[in-house]
XYZ file of C-alpha atoms in Angstrom:
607
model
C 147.308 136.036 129.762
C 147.141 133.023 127.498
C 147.916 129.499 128.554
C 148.028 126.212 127.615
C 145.482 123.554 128.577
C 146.458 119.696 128.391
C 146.238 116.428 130.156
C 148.685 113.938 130.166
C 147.844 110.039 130.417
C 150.336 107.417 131.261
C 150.004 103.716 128.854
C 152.017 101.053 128.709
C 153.951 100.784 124.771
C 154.890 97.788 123.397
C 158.194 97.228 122.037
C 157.442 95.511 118.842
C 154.044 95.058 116.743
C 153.436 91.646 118.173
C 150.685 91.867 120.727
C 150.888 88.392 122.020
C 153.396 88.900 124.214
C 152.429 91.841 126.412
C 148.527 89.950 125.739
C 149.822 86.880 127.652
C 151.116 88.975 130.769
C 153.676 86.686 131.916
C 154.392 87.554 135.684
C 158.071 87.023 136.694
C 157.952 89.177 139.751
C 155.225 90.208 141.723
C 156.731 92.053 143.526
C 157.600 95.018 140.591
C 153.489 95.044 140.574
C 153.385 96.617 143.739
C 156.205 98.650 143.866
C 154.489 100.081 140.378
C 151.256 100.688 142.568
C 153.117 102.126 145.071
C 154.760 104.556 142.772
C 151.408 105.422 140.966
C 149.538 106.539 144.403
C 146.972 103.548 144.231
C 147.196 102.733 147.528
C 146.124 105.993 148.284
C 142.247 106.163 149.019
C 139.897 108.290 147.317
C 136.776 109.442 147.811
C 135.201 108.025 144.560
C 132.072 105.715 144.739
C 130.404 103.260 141.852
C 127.185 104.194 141.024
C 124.214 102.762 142.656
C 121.261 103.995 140.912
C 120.443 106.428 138.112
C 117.120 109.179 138.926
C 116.157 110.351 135.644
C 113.648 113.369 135.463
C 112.753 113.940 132.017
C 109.229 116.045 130.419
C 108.101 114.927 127.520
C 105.755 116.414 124.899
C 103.554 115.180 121.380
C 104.142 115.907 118.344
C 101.377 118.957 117.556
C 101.544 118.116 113.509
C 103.280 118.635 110.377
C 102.991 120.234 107.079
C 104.346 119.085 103.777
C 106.117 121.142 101.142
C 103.450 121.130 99.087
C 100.604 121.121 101.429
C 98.745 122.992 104.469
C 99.444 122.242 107.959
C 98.025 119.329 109.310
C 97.066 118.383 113.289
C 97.696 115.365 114.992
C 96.666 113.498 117.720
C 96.985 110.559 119.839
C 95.165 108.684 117.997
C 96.800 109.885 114.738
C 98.542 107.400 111.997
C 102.566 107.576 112.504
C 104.126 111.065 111.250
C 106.007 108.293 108.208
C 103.142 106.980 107.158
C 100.928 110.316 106.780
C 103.705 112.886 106.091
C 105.931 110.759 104.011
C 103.275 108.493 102.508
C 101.655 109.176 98.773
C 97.935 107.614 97.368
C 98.060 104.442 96.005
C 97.652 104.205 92.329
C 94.281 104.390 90.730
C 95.651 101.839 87.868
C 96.283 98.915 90.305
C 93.513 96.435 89.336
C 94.591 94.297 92.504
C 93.399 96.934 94.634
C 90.215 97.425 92.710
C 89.615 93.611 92.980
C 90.962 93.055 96.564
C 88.254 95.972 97.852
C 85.714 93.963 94.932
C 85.644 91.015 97.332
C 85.593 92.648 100.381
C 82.816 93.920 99.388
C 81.066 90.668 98.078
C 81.730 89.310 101.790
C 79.413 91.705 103.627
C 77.194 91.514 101.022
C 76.729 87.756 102.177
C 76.954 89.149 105.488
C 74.165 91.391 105.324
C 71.750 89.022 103.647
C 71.877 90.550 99.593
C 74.143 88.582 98.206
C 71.634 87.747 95.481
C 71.523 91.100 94.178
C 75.143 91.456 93.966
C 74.891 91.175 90.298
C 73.337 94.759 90.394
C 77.026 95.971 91.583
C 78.867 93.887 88.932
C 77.228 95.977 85.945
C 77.398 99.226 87.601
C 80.908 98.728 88.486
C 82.527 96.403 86.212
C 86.059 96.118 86.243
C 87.324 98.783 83.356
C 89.976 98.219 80.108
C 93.343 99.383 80.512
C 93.978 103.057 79.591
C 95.386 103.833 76.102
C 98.354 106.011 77.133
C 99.310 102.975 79.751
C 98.771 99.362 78.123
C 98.881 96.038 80.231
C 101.565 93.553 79.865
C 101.092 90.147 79.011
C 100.286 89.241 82.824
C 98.257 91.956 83.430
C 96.240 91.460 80.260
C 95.284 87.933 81.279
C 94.497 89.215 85.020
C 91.885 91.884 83.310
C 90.631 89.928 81.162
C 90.140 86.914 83.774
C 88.578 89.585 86.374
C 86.545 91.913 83.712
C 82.371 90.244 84.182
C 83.079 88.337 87.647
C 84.345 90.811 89.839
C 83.129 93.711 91.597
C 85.623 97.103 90.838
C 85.231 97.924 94.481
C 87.320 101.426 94.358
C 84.552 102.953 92.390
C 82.336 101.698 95.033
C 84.139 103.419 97.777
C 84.225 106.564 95.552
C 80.930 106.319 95.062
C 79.588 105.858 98.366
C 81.216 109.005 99.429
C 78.873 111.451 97.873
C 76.121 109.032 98.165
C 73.351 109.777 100.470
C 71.647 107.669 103.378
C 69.012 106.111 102.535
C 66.080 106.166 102.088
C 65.098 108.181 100.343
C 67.366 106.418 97.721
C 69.243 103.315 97.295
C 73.030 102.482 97.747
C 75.249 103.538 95.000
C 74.881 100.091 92.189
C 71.578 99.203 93.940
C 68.399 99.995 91.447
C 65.005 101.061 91.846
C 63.745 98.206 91.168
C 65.065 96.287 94.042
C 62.668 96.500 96.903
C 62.848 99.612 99.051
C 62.917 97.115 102.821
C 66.323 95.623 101.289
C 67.853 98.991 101.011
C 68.626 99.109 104.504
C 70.865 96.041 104.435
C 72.506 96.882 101.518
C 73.447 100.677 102.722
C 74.883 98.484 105.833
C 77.163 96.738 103.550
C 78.138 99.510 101.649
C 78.398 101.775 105.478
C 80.624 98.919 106.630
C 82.676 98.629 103.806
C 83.808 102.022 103.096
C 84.534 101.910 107.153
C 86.685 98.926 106.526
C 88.516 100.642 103.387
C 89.142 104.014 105.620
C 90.928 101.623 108.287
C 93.556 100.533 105.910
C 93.786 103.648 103.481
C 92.135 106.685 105.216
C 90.386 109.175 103.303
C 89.439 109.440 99.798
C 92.703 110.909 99.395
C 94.306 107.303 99.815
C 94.202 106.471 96.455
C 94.657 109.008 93.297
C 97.486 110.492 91.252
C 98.891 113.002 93.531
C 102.488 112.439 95.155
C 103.185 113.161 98.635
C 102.429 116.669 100.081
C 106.248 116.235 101.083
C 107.814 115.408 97.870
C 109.882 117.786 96.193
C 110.027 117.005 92.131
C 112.629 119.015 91.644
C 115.058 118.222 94.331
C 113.945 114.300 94.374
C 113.765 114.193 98.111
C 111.242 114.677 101.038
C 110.847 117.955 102.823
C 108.268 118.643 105.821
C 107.949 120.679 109.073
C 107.153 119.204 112.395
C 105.400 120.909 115.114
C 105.697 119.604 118.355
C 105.998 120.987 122.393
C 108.986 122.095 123.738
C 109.716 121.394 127.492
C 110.984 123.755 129.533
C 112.179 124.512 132.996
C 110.319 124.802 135.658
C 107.050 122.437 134.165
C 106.455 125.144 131.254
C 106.019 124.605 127.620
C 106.065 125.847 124.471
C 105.801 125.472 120.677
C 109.155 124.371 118.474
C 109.028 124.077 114.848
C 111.370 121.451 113.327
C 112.788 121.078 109.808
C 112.646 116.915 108.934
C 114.708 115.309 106.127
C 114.703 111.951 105.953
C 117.538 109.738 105.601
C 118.636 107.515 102.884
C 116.323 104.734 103.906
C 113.217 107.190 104.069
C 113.146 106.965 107.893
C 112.827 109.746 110.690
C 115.472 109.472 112.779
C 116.573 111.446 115.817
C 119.146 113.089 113.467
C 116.775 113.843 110.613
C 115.464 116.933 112.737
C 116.643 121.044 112.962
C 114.826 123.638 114.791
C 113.731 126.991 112.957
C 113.143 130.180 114.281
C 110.009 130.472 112.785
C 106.586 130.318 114.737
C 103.861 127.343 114.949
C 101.120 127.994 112.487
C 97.595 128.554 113.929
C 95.104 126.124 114.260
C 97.464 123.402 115.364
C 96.431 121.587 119.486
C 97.982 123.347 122.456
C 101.721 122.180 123.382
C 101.639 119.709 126.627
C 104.290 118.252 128.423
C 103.920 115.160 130.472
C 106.602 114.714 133.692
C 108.535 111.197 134.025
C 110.722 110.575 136.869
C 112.260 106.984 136.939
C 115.351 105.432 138.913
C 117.069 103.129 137.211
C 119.949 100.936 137.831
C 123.219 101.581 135.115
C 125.171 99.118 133.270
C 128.249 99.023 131.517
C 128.629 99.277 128.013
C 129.348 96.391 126.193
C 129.854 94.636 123.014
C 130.525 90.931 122.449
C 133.631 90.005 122.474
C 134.864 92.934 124.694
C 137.594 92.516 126.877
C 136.646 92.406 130.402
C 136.546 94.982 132.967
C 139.316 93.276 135.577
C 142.534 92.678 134.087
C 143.126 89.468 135.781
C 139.574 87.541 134.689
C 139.512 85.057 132.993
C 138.539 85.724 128.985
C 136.217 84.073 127.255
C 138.434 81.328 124.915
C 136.597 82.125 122.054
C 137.830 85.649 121.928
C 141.375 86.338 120.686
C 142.475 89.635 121.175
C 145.952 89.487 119.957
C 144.626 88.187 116.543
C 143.409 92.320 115.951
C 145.447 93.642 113.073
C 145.184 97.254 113.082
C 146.444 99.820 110.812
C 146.810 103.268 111.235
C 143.948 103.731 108.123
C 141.381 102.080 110.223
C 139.998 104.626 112.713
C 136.921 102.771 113.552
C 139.174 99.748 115.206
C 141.377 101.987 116.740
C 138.909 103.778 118.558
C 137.060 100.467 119.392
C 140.229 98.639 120.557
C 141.478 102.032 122.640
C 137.975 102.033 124.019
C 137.634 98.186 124.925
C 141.324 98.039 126.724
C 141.135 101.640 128.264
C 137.909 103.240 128.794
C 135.862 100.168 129.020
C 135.057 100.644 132.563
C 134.432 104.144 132.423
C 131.173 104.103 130.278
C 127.693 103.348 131.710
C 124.144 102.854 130.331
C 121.262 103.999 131.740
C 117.691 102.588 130.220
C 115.450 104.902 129.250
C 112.155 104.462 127.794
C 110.858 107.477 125.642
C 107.237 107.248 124.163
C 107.634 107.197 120.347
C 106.506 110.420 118.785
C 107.610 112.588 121.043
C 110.267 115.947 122.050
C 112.054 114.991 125.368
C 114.037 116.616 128.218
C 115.708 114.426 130.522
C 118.080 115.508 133.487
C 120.441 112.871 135.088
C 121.294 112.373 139.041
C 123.899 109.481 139.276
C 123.699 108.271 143.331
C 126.684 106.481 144.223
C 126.760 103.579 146.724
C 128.172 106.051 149.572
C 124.695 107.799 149.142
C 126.386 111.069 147.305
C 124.310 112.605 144.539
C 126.176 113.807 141.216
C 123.747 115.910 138.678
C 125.619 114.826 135.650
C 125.748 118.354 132.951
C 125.575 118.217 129.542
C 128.612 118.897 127.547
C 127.700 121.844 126.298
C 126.904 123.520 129.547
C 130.783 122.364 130.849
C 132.087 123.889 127.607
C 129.878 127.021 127.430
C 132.900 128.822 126.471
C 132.958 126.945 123.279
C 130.467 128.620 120.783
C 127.773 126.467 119.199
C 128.599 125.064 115.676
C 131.874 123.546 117.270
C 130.286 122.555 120.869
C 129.936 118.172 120.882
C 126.510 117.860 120.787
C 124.942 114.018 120.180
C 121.376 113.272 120.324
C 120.449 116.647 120.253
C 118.594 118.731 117.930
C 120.706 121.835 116.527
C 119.328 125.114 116.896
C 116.747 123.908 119.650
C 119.346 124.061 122.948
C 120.400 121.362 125.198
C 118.503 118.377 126.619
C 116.102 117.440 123.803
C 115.539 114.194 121.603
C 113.138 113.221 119.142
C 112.383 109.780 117.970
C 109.972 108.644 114.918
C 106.626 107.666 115.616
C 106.422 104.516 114.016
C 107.655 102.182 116.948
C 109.829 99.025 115.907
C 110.874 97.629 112.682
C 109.514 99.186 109.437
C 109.078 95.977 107.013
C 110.242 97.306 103.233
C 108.552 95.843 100.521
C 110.294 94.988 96.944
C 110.597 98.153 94.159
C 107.467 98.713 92.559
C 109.261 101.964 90.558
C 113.034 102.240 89.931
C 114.586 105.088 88.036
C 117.993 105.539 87.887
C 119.166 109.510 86.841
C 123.062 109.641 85.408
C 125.114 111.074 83.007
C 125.628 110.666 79.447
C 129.160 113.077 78.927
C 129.141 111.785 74.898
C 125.253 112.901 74.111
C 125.790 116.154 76.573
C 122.814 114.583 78.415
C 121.261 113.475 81.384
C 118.995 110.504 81.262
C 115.963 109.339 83.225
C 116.368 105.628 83.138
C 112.968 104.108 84.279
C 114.528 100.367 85.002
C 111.442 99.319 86.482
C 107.547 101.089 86.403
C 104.286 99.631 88.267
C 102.433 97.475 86.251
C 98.506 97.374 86.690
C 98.667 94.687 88.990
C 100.888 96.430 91.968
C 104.415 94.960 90.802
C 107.447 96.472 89.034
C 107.598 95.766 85.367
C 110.732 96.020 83.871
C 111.727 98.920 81.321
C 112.888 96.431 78.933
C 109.566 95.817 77.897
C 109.291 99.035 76.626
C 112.076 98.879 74.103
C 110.872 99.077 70.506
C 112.987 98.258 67.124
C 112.643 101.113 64.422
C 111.973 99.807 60.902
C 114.789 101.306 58.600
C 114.360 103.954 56.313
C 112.785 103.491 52.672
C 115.137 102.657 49.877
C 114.666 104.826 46.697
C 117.484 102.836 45.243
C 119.105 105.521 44.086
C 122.046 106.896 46.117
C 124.354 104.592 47.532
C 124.683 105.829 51.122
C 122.383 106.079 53.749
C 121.961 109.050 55.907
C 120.086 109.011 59.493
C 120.040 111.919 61.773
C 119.791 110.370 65.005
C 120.124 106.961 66.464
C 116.985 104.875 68.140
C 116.974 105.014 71.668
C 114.844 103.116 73.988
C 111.626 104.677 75.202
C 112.958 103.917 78.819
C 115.405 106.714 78.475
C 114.066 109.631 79.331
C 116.576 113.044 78.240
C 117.042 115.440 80.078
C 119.065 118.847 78.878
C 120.762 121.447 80.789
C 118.088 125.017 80.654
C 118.575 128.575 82.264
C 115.973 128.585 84.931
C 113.997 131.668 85.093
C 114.204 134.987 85.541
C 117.032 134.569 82.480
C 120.252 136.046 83.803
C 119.943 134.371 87.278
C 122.647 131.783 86.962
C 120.378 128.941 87.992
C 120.917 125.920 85.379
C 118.400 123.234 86.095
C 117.725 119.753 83.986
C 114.555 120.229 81.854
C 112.971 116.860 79.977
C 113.752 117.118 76.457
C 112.579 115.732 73.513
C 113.838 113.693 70.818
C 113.569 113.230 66.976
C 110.980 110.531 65.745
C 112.552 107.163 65.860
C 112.521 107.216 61.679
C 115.542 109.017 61.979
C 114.696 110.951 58.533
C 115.745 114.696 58.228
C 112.756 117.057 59.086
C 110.809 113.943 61.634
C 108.911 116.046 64.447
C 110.216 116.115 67.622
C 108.799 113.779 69.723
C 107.503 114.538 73.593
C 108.700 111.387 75.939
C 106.371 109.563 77.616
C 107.448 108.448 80.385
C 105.166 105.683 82.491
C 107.004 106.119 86.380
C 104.623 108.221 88.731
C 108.011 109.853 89.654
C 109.228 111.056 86.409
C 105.492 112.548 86.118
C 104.952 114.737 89.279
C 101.588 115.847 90.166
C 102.839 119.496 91.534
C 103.555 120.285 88.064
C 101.446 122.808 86.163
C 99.749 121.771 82.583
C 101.915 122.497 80.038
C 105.199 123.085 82.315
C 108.486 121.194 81.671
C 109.310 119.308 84.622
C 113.042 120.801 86.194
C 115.585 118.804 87.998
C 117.927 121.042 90.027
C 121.623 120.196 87.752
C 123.517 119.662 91.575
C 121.025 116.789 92.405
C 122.266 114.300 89.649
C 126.259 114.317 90.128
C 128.484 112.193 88.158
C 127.637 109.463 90.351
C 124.275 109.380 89.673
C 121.023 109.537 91.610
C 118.415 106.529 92.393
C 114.765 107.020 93.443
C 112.455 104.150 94.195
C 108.728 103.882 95.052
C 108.119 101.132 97.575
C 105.565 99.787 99.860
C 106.170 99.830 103.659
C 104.278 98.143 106.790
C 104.832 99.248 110.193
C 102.970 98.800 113.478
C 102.425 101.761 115.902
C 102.865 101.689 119.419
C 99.148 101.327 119.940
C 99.154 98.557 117.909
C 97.796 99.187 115.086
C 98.949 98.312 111.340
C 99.970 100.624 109.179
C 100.399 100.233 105.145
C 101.804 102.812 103.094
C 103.749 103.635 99.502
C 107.007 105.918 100.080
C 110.128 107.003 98.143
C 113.487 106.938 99.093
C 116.868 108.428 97.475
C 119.899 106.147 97.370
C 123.621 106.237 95.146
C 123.538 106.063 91.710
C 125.730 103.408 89.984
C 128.339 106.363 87.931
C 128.073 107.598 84.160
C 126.234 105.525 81.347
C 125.946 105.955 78.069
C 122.768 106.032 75.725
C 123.912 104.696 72.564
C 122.651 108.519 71.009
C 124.393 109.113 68.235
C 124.040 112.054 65.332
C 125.138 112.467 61.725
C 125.715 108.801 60.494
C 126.448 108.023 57.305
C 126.291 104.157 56.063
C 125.894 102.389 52.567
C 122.093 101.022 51.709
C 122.757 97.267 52.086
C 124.284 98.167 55.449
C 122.476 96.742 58.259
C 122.103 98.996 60.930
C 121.105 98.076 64.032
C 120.129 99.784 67.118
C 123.266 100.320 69.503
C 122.622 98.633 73.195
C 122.731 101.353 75.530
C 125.103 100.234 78.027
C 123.978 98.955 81.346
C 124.171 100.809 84.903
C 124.210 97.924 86.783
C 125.787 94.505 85.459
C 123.018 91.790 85.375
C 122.567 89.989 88.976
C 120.657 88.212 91.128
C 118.811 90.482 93.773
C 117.010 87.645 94.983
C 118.564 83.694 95.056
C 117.398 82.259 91.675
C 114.146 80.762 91.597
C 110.810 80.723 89.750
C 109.023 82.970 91.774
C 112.222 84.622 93.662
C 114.289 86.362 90.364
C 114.423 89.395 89.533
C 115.976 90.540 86.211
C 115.901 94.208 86.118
């Protein structure tokens, strides 16, 4: 037999929009008050009781390890780095003099340290600090750097390399440490070395730290982050077991508690047994506030500062409707209970609410009250879908992440008058560690050779700037599939002549030159993941500290908005007369030029 469930609520309505009135709750006769009581059943008693105390039982368990897209799975531990910085993090770049020079004097230090500082001129000619590669040339800044650094400073990242397939001596030296030297001073100079590569694998661990390779999470050609987490899975009755979760991180490259989905799939072997660790803690509840909330009596007094009736809602504005309905109605209905759960970690937490009359209330989840209701429209918050009820994760990096400024910014749009997509690499790292801007890059084609013969001038294709990076729309394989993905394209030579060679791009951005690709293999951008409002990726530095403690540097990527359609200046087919001037067209701008930063001489930023 069907029926009809509903609940009916009684609120007072004001007669006009003004607020102030029914705000100021003028009392003309007391009396009505209680005749109003009397009529709702308040003085009626009820069996009801505030809350006392909060017993929470909840079973936590580690995080077993993860496993990139790219990569095989890898364990962790207690002692392990934060899942951000190992999963999400990629190797610093080999080009960064400042890291070759920073690690240069560390290693001069415990060379004074260990006594044999007067042979440190045996490192500085094995290990010299090298000329900037060909393909990748150093900017005016970077060029004086080099050239101030190249003879007085030791290029301590071949060092550490180095000393990695070195053996102990004796029988044979440190790596930069001759024959000559005597063989009683190669124990104090294997020290320094020993201690120095120790001191490198505490900041960057591994030789793996620092190369060309992106992050084992990275997808190229979906320009996002993609990794599995393994981790225990508490259940009733003090078992456990294995989950396996599927992470994508957010907009701001974190892992939050929402970033997670269980699979069906099984752990890999090889990861540590699942363990679950029991917490039991009574805590007192409080309500939940906000500043500036009304309070919970209707006759206390308000704070003066706070003017209520001043709200100007509109039916368009959900978020103040819901926070005005909730601070006026529910506001005494809602309590918070403090939980502590240790960072890295799956959790299931059951909640006994003791009420000052000594009764005992196991508070359900929602979905067990509305089991009725299937599971893709049951309210679920702080839960994990596809895992059941009861379970949170949080990220293992504990606190604040500090972001550092863009060392790579490439913005992907849409160019609908070339038929195009472009790569626009706004800002690439520059051998010293900071973003240099894509500007620098743009060159001015000398025009065409006169014959002096015909009047008009004919040119193929327009310049554009060797930050612009085309991509074209291609069939992805097996042909026939359907699948259209954006392939980098090339473009004629900048002469502009009929019959110039094509020319490959070069692009200088680690991200527009992914290390999963094969030799000789366009690199593919899925068409859906650069809409008509664009796409931005940027490369960035990040610091946290770990709940042990410890610090924790490392360079990530993170997806944001693009800024809409732009256009290239590409054009084909033009036809001007010989004494005609033509100059490169400006490719229009994403972004309009601003201040990210106040002004200032070491505090502007341009690009």
């Amino acid at each position: 037999m069907p029926s009809i469930t509903y609940w009916n609520r009684l609120e007072p309505r004001a007669r006009s929009n003004d607020l102030a009135g029914a705000l100021a709750a003028r009392v003309r006769d007391p009396a009505w008050f209680l005749a109003r009581q009397w009529q709702l059943g308040e003085f009626a008693g009820e069996d009801a009781g505030t809350p006392a105390y909060v017993r929470i039982a909840a079973a936590v368990s580690p995080v077993l390890g993860w496993q990139g897209a790219n990569g095989a799975p890898t364990p962790m531990s207690v002692g392990s780095p934060p899942l951000e910085s190992a999963a999400l993090a990629e190797p610093f770049s080999p080009e960064d003099v400042t890291l070759r020079v920073e690690l240069g004097n560390l290693l001069e230090i415990l060379l004074a340290f260990y006594g044999v500082s007067d042979i440190r001129t045996h490192w500085l000619d094995a290990f010299p600090i090298g000329a900037a590669p060909a393909a990748f040339p150093d900017d005016v800044r970077s060029a004086r750097l080099r050239a101030l650094w190249q003879g007085r400073v030791i290029d301590g990242l071949v060092v550490y390399q180095a000393s990695l397939a070195a053996p102990q001596p004796p029988p044979e030296p440190p790596p930069g440490v001759p024959g000559t030297v005597p063989q009683p001073r190669w124990a104090a100079a294997s020290s320094a070395v020993q201690q120095f590569r120790a001191a490198v694998e505490s900041v960057h661990p591994g030789a793996a730290s620092v190369g060309a390779a992106d992050s084992p999470s990275w997808r190229a050609d979906r320009l996002d982050h993609q990794l599995r987490v393994f981790t225990g899975q508490p259940g009733e009755s003090g078992s456990v077991s294995a989950a396996v979760l599927d992470a994508h991180p957010d907009r701001s490259g974190d892992l939050t508690w929402y970033a997670f989905d269980a699979t069906s799939e099984g752990a890999p072997p090889g990861l540590p047994a699942p363990s679950r660790v029991d917490i039991t803690r009574s805590v007192i509840p409080g309500h939940v506030k906000f500043r500036g909330m009304a309070n919970e009596r209707f006759w206390d007094f308000e704070d003066g500062r706070v003017d209520i009736g001043a709200l100007r809602l509109d039916r368009r504005d959900l978020i103040g409707m819901v926070l005005v309905d909730f601070m006026l109605v529910h506001g005494n209905d809602w309590f918070l209970v403090p939980f502590e759960q240790p960072a890295g970690t799956l959790c299931r937490s059951e909640l006994t609410v003791v009420d000052v009359f000594g009764v005992q209330t196991a508070v359900p989840r929602v979905e067990d009250v509305d089991s009725d209701v299937t599971s893709d429209k049951r309210w679920s918050l702080f839960s994990i879908s596809g895992l059941g009820h009861g379970h949170l994760v949080v990220d293992s990096a504990a606190g604040v992440v500090q972001d550092g400024r863009p060392i790579e910014d490439v913005r992907f749009l849409r160019d609908e008058t070339a038929n195009l997509a472009w790569a626009v690499e706004r800002s690439t790292e520059s051998p010293i560690g900071r973003a240099r801007p894509g500007q620098e890059r743009v060159d001015t084609p000398p025009p065409p050779a006169s014959t002096g013969i015909a009047p008009l001038r004919y040119q193929v294709q327009t310049h554009v700037p060797a930050h612009w990076i085309p991509f074209h729309a291609a069939a992805v394989p097996p042909i026939g599939s359907g699948q259209v993905a954006l392939e980098m394209a090339a473009l004629l030579a900048p002469d502009g002549e009929p019959g110039a060679p094509l020319v490959a791009p070069q692009p200088w951005s680690r991200i527009l030159r992914p290390s999963s690709l094969p030799p000789g293999s366009p690199y593919r951008i899925r068409e859906e993941e650069v809409p008509r409002e664009g796409t931005r990726v940027i490369r960035f530095a990040r610091w946290a500290r770990s709940s042990s403690g410890a610090s924790h540097l490392w360079i990530s990527r993170k997806r944001t908005i693009g800024n809409g359609e732009g256009w290239s200046g590409l054009r084909f087919d033009r036809t001007f007369h010989v004494d005609e001037v033509v100059e490169a067209p400006t490719p229009e701008p994403i972004t309009p030029l601003r201040w990210d930063t106040p002004p200032g001489w070491n505090g502007g930023d341009w690009t």
